Each structure stands twice: as C-alpha cells, then as structure tokens.
Coordinates of C-alpha atoms (C1' of nucleotides) in Angstrom, one line a residue:
Chain A
M1 CA 7.7 10.2 -9.8
A2 CA 4.7 8.9 -7.8
I3 CA 4.9 9.2 -4.1
P4 CA 5.3 5.7 -2.6
A5 CA 2.2 5.8 -0.4
L6 CA 2.3 3.8 2.8
D7 CA 1.0 0.3 2.4
P8 CA -1.8 -0.1 5.0
F9 CA -1.0 -3.8 5.3
Q10 CA 2.6 -2.9 6.2
V11 CA 1.4 -0.3 8.6
I12 CA -0.7 -2.7 10.7
A13 CA 1.9 -5.4 10.5
D14 CA 3.6 -3.9 13.5
P15 CA 2.0 -5.0 16.8
S16 CA 2.8 -1.8 18.6
R17 CA 0.9 0.2 16.0
R18 CA -2.1 -2.2 16.3
Q19 CA -2.0 -1.6 20.0
I20 CA -1.9 2.1 19.5
L21 CA -5.1 1.8 17.4
Q22 CA -6.6 -0.3 20.0
L23 CA -5.9 2.3 22.7
L24 CA -7.3 5.0 20.5
S25 CA -10.5 3.1 20.0
K26 CA -11.1 3.7 23.7
N27 CA -10.0 7.3 24.0
S28 CA -8.3 9.9 22.0
L29 CA -4.8 10.4 23.6
T30 CA -1.8 12.6 23.4
I31 CA 1.5 11.2 22.2
N32 CA 3.0 11.1 25.7
S33 CA 0.0 9.5 27.3
L34 CA 0.1 6.9 24.5
A35 CA 3.8 6.3 25.2
E36 CA 3.1 5.5 28.8
N37 CA 1.5 2.3 27.7
F38 CA 4.7 1.0 26.0
D39 CA 8.1 -0.1 27.0
M40 CA 9.7 1.6 24.1
S41 CA 11.0 5.1 24.2
R42 CA 8.8 8.1 23.5
P43 CA 10.5 8.9 20.2
A44 CA 9.7 5.4 19.0
V45 CA 6.1 5.9 19.7
S46 CA 6.3 9.3 18.0
K47 CA 7.5 7.5 14.9
H48 CA 4.7 5.1 14.9
I49 CA 2.2 8.0 15.2
K50 CA 3.7 9.6 12.2
I51 CA 3.3 6.5 10.2
L52 CA -0.3 5.9 11.4
D53 CA -1.1 9.5 10.6
S54 CA 0.4 9.6 7.1
A55 CA -1.4 6.3 6.3
G56 CA -4.7 7.8 7.3
F57 CA -5.4 5.6 10.4
I58 CA -5.4 8.6 12.7
S59 CA -5.7 12.3 12.6
I60 CA -4.0 14.7 15.0
Q61 CA -5.4 17.7 16.7
N62 CA -3.0 20.2 18.2
I63 CA -4.1 21.7 21.5
G64 CA -1.4 24.0 22.7
R65 CA 1.8 21.9 22.9
E66 CA -0.1 18.7 23.1
R67 CA -1.1 16.6 20.1
Y68 CA -4.2 14.5 20.4
C69 CA -4.4 11.4 18.3
I70 CA -7.9 10.4 17.0
L71 CA -8.8 7.3 15.2
K72 CA -9.7 7.8 11.5
Q73 CA -11.4 5.5 9.2
D74 CA -9.6 6.1 5.9
G75 CA -6.7 3.8 6.6
F76 CA -8.9 0.9 7.3
N77 CA -10.8 1.0 4.1
E78 CA -8.4 -0.9 1.9
L79 CA -7.9 -3.6 4.5
Q80 CA -11.6 -4.0 4.8
E81 CA -12.1 -4.3 1.0
W82 CA -9.4 -6.9 0.9
I83 CA -11.0 -9.0 3.7
N84 CA -14.3 -8.6 2.0
Y85 CA -13.0 -10.0 -1.2
F86 CA -11.9 -13.2 0.5
D87 CA -15.1 -13.3 2.6
G88 CA -16.9 -13.4 -0.7
F89 CA -14.7 -16.2 -1.8
W90 CA -15.5 -18.4 1.2
L91 CA -19.2 -17.5 0.9
S92 CA -19.4 -18.5 -2.7
K93 CA -17.6 -21.8 -1.8
L94 CA -20.3 -22.4 0.8
Q95 CA -23.0 -21.6 -1.6
K96 CA -21.6 -24.0 -4.2
L97 CA -21.5 -26.7 -1.6
E98 CA -25.1 -25.9 -0.6
A99 CA -26.2 -26.1 -4.3
L100 CA -24.4 -29.4 -4.7
M101 CA -26.1 -30.8 -1.6
N102 CA -29.5 -29.7 -2.8
K103 CA -28.8 -31.4 -6.2
K104 CA -27.8 -34.6 -4.4
I105 CA -30.9 -34.5 -2.2
S106 CA -33.3 -34.0 -5.1
E107 CA -31.5 -36.8 -7.1
H108 CA -32.1 -39.0 -4.1
Q109 CA -35.7 -38.1 -3.9
N110 CA -36.3 -38.8 -7.6
K111 CA -35.0 -42.4 -7.4
Chain B
M1 CA 8.6 -22.4 25.6
A2 CA 5.6 -21.4 23.4
I3 CA 6.1 -21.7 19.7
P4 CA 6.2 -18.2 18.3
A5 CA 3.2 -18.6 15.9
L6 CA 3.3 -16.5 12.7
D7 CA 1.6 -13.2 13.0
P8 CA -1.1 -13.2 10.3
F9 CA -0.7 -9.4 10.0
Q10 CA 2.9 -9.9 9.3
V11 CA 2.2 -12.6 6.8
I12 CA -0.1 -10.5 4.6
A13 CA 2.2 -7.4 4.9
D14 CA 4.2 -8.8 2.0
P15 CA 2.6 -7.8 -1.4
S16 CA 3.9 -10.9 -3.1
R17 CA 2.1 -13.1 -0.6
R18 CA -1.1 -11.1 -1.1
Q19 CA -0.8 -11.7 -4.8
I20 CA -0.3 -15.4 -4.2
L21 CA -3.5 -15.5 -2.2
Q22 CA -5.2 -13.5 -5.0
L23 CA -4.1 -16.0 -7.6
L24 CA -5.2 -18.9 -5.5
S25 CA -8.6 -17.4 -5.1
K26 CA -9.0 -18.1 -8.8
N27 CA -7.4 -21.5 -9.1
S28 CA -5.5 -23.9 -7.0
L29 CA -2.0 -23.9 -8.4
T30 CA 1.3 -25.8 -8.0
I31 CA 4.3 -24.0 -6.7
N32 CA 6.0 -23.8 -10.1
S33 CA 2.9 -22.5 -11.8
L34 CA 2.6 -19.9 -9.1
A35 CA 6.2 -18.9 -9.6
E36 CA 5.6 -18.2 -13.3
N37 CA 3.5 -15.2 -12.2
F38 CA 6.4 -13.5 -10.5
D39 CA 9.8 -11.9 -11.3
M40 CA 11.4 -13.5 -8.3
S41 CA 13.1 -16.8 -8.2
R42 CA 11.3 -20.1 -7.6
P43 CA 12.9 -20.6 -4.2
A44 CA 11.7 -17.2 -3.1
V45 CA 8.1 -18.2 -4.0
S46 CA 8.7 -21.5 -2.3
K47 CA 9.6 -19.6 0.9
H48 CA 6.4 -17.5 0.7
I49 CA 4.4 -20.7 0.3
K50 CA 5.9 -22.1 3.4
I51 CA 5.0 -19.0 5.3
L52 CA 1.4 -18.9 4.0
D53 CA 1.1 -22.6 4.8
S54 CA 2.3 -22.5 8.4
A55 CA 0.1 -19.4 9.0
G56 CA -3.0 -21.3 7.9
F57 CA -3.7 -19.2 4.8
I58 CA -3.3 -22.2 2.4
S59 CA -3.1 -26.0 2.6
I60 CA -1.0 -28.1 0.3
Q61 CA -1.9 -31.3 -1.4
N62 CA 0.8 -33.4 -2.8
I63 CA 0.1 -35.1 -6.1
G64 CA 3.2 -37.0 -7.2
R65 CA 6.0 -34.6 -7.2
E66 CA 3.7 -31.7 -7.6
R67 CA 2.3 -29.7 -4.7
Y68 CA -1.0 -28.0 -5.1
C69 CA -1.7 -24.9 -3.0
I70 CA -5.3 -24.4 -1.9
L71 CA -6.7 -21.4 -0.2
K72 CA -7.7 -22.0 3.4
Q73 CA -9.8 -19.8 5.7
D74 CA -8.0 -20.3 9.0
G75 CA -5.4 -17.7 8.4
F76 CA -7.9 -15.0 7.6
N77 CA -10.0 -15.4 10.8
E78 CA -7.9 -13.2 13.1
L79 CA -7.6 -10.5 10.5
Q80 CA -11.4 -10.5 10.0
E81 CA -12.0 -10.3 13.7
W82 CA -9.6 -7.3 13.9
I83 CA -11.4 -5.5 11.1
N84 CA -14.7 -6.3 12.6
Y85 CA -13.7 -4.8 15.9
F86 CA -13.0 -1.4 14.2
D87 CA -16.0 -1.7 12.0
G88 CA -18.0 -1.8 15.3
F89 CA -16.2 1.2 16.4
W90 CA -17.2 3.3 13.4
L91 CA -20.7 2.0 13.5
S92 CA -21.1 3.0 17.1
K93 CA -19.7 6.4 16.3
L94 CA -22.3 6.8 13.6
Q95 CA -25.0 5.7 16.0
K96 CA -23.9 8.2 18.6
L97 CA -24.0 10.9 16.1
E98 CA -27.4 9.9 15.0
A99 CA -28.6 9.9 18.6
L100 CA -27.2 13.3 19.1
M101 CA -28.9 14.6 16.0
N102 CA -32.3 13.2 17.1
K103 CA -31.8 14.9 20.5
K104 CA -31.0 18.2 18.8
I105 CA -34.0 17.9 16.5
S106 CA -36.4 17.1 19.4
E107 CA -35.0 20.0 21.4
H108 CA -35.6 22.2 18.4
Q109 CA -39.2 21.1 18.1
N110 CA -39.9 21.6 21.8
K111 CA -38.9 25.3 21.7
Chain C
dA1 C1' 13.1 35.5 32.4
dT2 C1' 13.6 30.8 33.7
dA3 C1' 12.2 26.2 34.2
dA4 C1' 9.5 22.5 32.9
dT5 C1' 6.8 20.0 29.6
dA6 C1' 5.4 18.0 25.0
dT7 C1' 7.0 17.1 21.1
dG8 C1' 9.9 16.5 16.5
dT9 C1' 14.0 14.9 14.2
dA10 C1' 18.7 13.5 13.1
dA11 C1' 22.3 10.0 13.4
dC12 C1' 23.2 5.7 14.5
dT13 C1' 22.7 0.5 15.7
dT14 C1' 20.6 -3.8 15.4
dA15 C1' 17.7 -7.2 13.8
dA16 C1' 14.8 -9.2 10.6
dA17 C1' 12.9 -10.0 6.0
dA18 C1' 13.3 -11.0 1.3
dG19 C1' 15.9 -12.1 -2.2
dT20 C1' 19.8 -14.7 -4.6
dT21 C1' 22.6 -18.9 -6.0
dA22 C1' 24.0 -23.5 -5.4
dC23 C1' 23.0 -28.0 -4.2
dA24 C1' 20.1 -32.2 -2.9
dC25 C1' 16.5 -35.5 -3.7
dA26 C1' 12.4 -37.9 -5.1
dA27 C1' 9.0 -38.7 -8.8
dA28 C1' 8.3 -39.4 -13.6
dC29 C1' 9.6 -40.0 -18.4
dT30 C1' 12.5 -42.4 -22.2
Chain D
dA1 C1' 19.4 -47.0 -15.9
dG2 C1' 19.7 -42.2 -17.1
dT3 C1' 17.5 -37.7 -17.7
dT4 C1' 14.2 -34.3 -16.7
dT5 C1' 11.0 -32.1 -13.7
dG6 C1' 9.2 -30.2 -9.3
dT7 C1' 10.5 -29.1 -5.2
dG8 C1' 13.1 -28.2 -0.5
dT9 C1' 16.8 -26.1 1.9
dA10 C1' 21.2 -24.0 3.3
dA11 C1' 24.4 -20.2 3.1
dC12 C1' 24.8 -15.8 2.0
dT13 C1' 23.8 -10.6 0.8
dT14 C1' 21.1 -6.6 0.8
dT15 C1' 17.6 -3.8 2.3
dT16 C1' 14.5 -2.1 5.4
dA17 C1' 12.3 -1.4 9.8
dA18 C1' 12.4 -0.4 14.5
dG19 C1' 14.6 0.9 18.2
dT20 C1' 18.0 3.9 20.7
dT21 C1' 20.3 8.5 22.4
dA22 C1' 21.1 13.2 21.9
dC23 C1' 19.6 17.5 20.7
dA24 C1' 16.3 21.3 19.0
dT25 C1' 12.0 23.9 19.5
dA26 C1' 7.7 25.7 21.0
dT27 C1' 4.3 26.2 24.6
dT28 C1' 3.0 26.7 29.4
dA29 C1' 3.8 27.5 34.3
dT30 C1' 6.4 29.9 38.1

DNA sequence: ATAATATGTAACTTAAAAGTTACACAAACT
DNA sequence: AGTTTGTGTAACTTTTAAGTTACATATTAT
C-alpha cells in the first residue's frame, strides 16, 4: 500500500509549526533553542520538528549531539502551486472585467 | 473578549474544503449540487460551507430556497501573504548565493 | 568514570474535528 | 392545502491531533 504522505496543508495548519518555520527563516536553530520560544514541552516541539522534516519543510543537520533545523523549500511547493492556481482565478476575473469595461467604453464612443 | 476568528490555514487543511473551492473555481454552485460531488452526507457539506463562508473564502447568494456559493478572495489573502514571505526568503537566499559566486569569480580573475 | 546535556520515543490524556442521523422550516410545485 | 425540495441545526459518535510525563540513549564535559 502507498505510504500516506503528509499533507502539507495539514502540516502548516498548526500555528506552532508555522511559528517554527518563521523562526527558522531568521536563523537555523537546534531543537532545544527552538523549544525555548514556546510554552509547550520540549518533546512536543520535537514532534513538530519530526513532522516538518518528513513533510520536507526543513532538513536537519546533526552536529555532535545537537540537531540543527534548516528551512527547506520542498514542503512549500505544493502550497505555492495551490495559491497560484487561485491567483490565476482572480486575475482572469479581473481581466474579464477589464475586457467588459473596454467593450462598454467603445460602445459608448460609437454612439 | 475577541471573537476567535477562523484560522484560514486550518480552514484549508481539510481536503474536502479544498475540493469545494476547486469546484467553485469552475462554477458557482448551490449547496446540494456541491454535495453531489462528495461521498459524505449533505449536512457535512453544509458544515464545510459554513466554515468557508465565515472564513471569507466564499460568499453566499440566496435565490429562493437555493443558496449559491461563490468564490471570494478575502480568505485567500492571509495565505498568500504567508507564502509570499517565504518566497522572499528563498529568493534572497538565491541572491546571496549569486553574490557569493560573483565574488568568487572576481577573486579568481584577480589572481 | 561520572555527570550533564541534547535528544528520541512510548504510553497516556484531552480536546477538537468531521462525520452521522434525525428533525425543523421555508420556498415552490400540484 | 398538501407535497416536495433545499437547506439549517442539534445531538451524538468516532477519529485524530496535540499535548503531557517518564524513560532511554548518545555525546560532551569534568
């Protein structure tokens, strides 16, 4: 059976995970130093890290006993495509409106 | 106390809701005609509609006893901004890499 | 060698999300 | 007026997600 890959939309639905990504956009950080930014326990953060990692939002580099978390683009791609699709939708709606207006204007001028 | 506004990330985390948005990007549809596209019960779809509506992803126009669902941009804005932020991050990473390469190249040439 | 540090993981609890069925009600046919 | 249709909502169940504590393990420092 196919491995049920993590749904990136599900992954970023959690505010803590979004905040982790936010923090990592400033600096690469170890799991403990990340955890200092949160009220929740260290194992909870550790879980989020695992999820972000397996969904391709971050990569992890082991340095001795420390694990540095680094932002990674892969996880973002599907989200971006999704947003782009709807962007296109709004854009084409605008373009239709524009075309309609141009038509109205030229009709007006030809009176 | 502040009204706990729906988190748009949470809203689109559900695959059914994303599919609803997808369908509505093709046509505006009534709730029943939307429900025909799903295995779940009509009330379940109705619930999703309510969520999408209150999060600003759709608007609803009542025509007699029917309710037409229409895609609305508002709900998408926060998502878009979020994605844009990280887009900027990747872009600036690329630019830094480019700058580094240019430096290396000019160092090489000055040997 | 021992202690401290950075981390993973298992077992459990709690809370929230998504679905169901059953029922209510207003609009539209006949 | 009575029936059908389109919809909302309440009450409930089930599933899943997120958190906790407790413990295990490997690396580093003393």
